[in-house]
GROMACS .gro file of C-alpha atoms in nm:
model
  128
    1UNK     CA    1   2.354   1.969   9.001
    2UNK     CA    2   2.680   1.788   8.936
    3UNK     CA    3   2.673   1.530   8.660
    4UNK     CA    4   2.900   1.253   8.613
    5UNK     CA    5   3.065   1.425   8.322
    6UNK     CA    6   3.163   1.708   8.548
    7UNK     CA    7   3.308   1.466   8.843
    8UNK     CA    8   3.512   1.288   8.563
    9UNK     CA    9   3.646   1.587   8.449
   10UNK     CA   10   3.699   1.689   8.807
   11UNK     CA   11   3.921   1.462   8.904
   12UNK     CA   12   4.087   1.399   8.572
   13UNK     CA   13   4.193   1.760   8.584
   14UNK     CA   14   4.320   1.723   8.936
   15UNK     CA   15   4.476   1.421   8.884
   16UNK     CA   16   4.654   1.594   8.562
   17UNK     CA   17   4.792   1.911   8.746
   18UNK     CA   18   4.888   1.684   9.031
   19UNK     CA   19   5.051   1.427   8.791
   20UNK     CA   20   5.476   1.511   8.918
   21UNK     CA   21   5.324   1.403   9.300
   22UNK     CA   22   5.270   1.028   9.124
   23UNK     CA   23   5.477   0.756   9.129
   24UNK     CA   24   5.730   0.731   8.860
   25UNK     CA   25   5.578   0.409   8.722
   26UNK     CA   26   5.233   0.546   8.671
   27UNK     CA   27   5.226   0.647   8.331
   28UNK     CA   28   4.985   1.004   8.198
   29UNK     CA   29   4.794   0.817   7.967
   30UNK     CA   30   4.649   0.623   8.295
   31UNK     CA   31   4.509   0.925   8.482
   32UNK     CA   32   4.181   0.902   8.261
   33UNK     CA   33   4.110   0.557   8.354
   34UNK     CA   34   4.161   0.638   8.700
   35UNK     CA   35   3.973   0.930   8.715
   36UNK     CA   36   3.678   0.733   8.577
   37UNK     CA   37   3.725   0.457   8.848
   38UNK     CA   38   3.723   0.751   9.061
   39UNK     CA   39   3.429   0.931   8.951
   40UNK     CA   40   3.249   0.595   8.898
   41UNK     CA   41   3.324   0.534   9.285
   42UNK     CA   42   3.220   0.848   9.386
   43UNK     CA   43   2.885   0.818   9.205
   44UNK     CA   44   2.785   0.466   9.266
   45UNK     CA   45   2.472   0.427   9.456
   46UNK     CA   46   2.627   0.141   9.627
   47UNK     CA   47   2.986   0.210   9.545
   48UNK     CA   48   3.281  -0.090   9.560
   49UNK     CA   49   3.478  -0.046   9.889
   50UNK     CA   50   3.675   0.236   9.966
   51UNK     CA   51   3.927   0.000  10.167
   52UNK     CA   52   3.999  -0.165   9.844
   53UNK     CA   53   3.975   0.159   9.651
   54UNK     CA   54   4.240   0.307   9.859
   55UNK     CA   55   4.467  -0.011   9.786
   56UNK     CA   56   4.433   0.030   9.435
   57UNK     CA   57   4.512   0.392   9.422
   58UNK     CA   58   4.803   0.325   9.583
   59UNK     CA   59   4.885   0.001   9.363
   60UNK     CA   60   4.869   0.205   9.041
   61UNK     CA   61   5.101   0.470   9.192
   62UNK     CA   62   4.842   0.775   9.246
   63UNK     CA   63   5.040   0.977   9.500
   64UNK     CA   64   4.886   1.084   9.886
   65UNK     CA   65   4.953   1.482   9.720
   66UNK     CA   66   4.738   1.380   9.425
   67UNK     CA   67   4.439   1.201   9.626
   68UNK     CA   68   4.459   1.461   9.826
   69UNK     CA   69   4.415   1.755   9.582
   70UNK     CA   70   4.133   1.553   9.400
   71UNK     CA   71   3.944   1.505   9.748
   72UNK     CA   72   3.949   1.904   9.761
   73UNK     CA   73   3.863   1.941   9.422
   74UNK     CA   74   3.529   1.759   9.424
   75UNK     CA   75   3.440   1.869   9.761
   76UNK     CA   76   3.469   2.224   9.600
   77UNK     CA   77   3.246   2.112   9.295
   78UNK     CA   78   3.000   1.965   9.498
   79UNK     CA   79   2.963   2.310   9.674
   80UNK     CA   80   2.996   2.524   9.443
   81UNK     CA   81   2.697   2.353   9.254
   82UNK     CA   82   2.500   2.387   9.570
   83UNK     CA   83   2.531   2.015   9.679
   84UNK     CA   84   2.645   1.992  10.042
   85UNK     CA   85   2.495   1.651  10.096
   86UNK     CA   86   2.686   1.504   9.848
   87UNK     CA   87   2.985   1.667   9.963
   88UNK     CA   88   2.956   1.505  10.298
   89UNK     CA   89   2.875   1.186  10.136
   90UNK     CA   90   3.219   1.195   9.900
   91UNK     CA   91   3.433   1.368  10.189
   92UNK     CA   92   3.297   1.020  10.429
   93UNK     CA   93   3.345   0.809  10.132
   94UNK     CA   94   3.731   0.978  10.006
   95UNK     CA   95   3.835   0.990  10.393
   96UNK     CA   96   3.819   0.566  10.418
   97UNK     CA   97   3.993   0.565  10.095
   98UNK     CA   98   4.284   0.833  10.204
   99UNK     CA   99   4.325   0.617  10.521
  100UNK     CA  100   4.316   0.282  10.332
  101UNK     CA  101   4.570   0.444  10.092
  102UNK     CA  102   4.810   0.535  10.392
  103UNK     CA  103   4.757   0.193  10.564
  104UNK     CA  104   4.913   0.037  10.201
  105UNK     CA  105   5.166   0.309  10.202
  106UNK     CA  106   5.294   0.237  10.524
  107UNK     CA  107   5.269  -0.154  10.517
  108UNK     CA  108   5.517  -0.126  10.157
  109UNK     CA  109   5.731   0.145  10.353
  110UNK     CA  110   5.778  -0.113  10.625
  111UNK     CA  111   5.845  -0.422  10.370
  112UNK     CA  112   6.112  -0.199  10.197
  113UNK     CA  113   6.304  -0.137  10.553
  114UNK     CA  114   6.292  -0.509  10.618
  115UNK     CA  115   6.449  -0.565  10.278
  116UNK     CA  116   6.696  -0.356  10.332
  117UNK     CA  117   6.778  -0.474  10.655
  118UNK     CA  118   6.840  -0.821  10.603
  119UNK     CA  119   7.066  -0.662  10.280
  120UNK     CA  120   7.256  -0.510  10.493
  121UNK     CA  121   7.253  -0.791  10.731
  122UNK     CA  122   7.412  -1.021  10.440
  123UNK     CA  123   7.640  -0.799  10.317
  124UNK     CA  124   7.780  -0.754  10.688
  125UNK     CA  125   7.791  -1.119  10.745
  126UNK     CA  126   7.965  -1.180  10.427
  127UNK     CA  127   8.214  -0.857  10.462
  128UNK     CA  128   8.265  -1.016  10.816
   0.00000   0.00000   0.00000
């Protein structure tokens, strides 16, 4: 059976090995608290949202390569300890938090263009 020492180290590992796929503002030191909102997540019997866990992945600057790596890596621990129902259960769970993570990722994508377009817009008016 997995305990929550092993998910913790889990995904702190993953999140570690995966670190260069995080945004540049999201210092090292950081990954351990994250993993442990992570594994705390994961293990809750009625665990915060994943909506708002996918916004605050994204917020600190976890990167879709890294979420992405730590959603195979505890699938994998789940079934290599023999635990398929809880691999379900955390693939359900990760998979609202991936697309939650995406939604934020596009939505800040998106702001960023606009910015940049009404730049442009001023500088062309003012060049003009």
């Amino acid at each position: 059976m997995t305990t929550s020492t092993d998910i913790y180290s889990v995904v702190r590992e993953t999140l570690r090995a995966n670190s260069l796929h995080n945004a540049g503002t999201l210092p090292p030191p950081r990954l351990h608290t994250i993993a442990m909102q992570i594994g705390q997540f994961l293990l809750d019997e009625q665990p915060t949202s994943a909506t708002l866990m996918g916004r605050m992945l994204f917020q600190q600057g976890i990167g879709l390569k890294s979420l992405l790596a730590v959603v195979g890596a505890v699938q994998a621990d789940y079934l290599r300890h023999g635990e398929q129902l809880r691999a379900i259960e955390s693939y359900e769970l990760l998979k609202v938090v991936i697309e939650s993570f995406v939604e934020h990722q596009i939505a800040h994508v998106r702001s960023e263009h606009d910015r940049f377009r009404q730049t442009v817009g001023l500088l062309q008016r003012s060049l003009g």
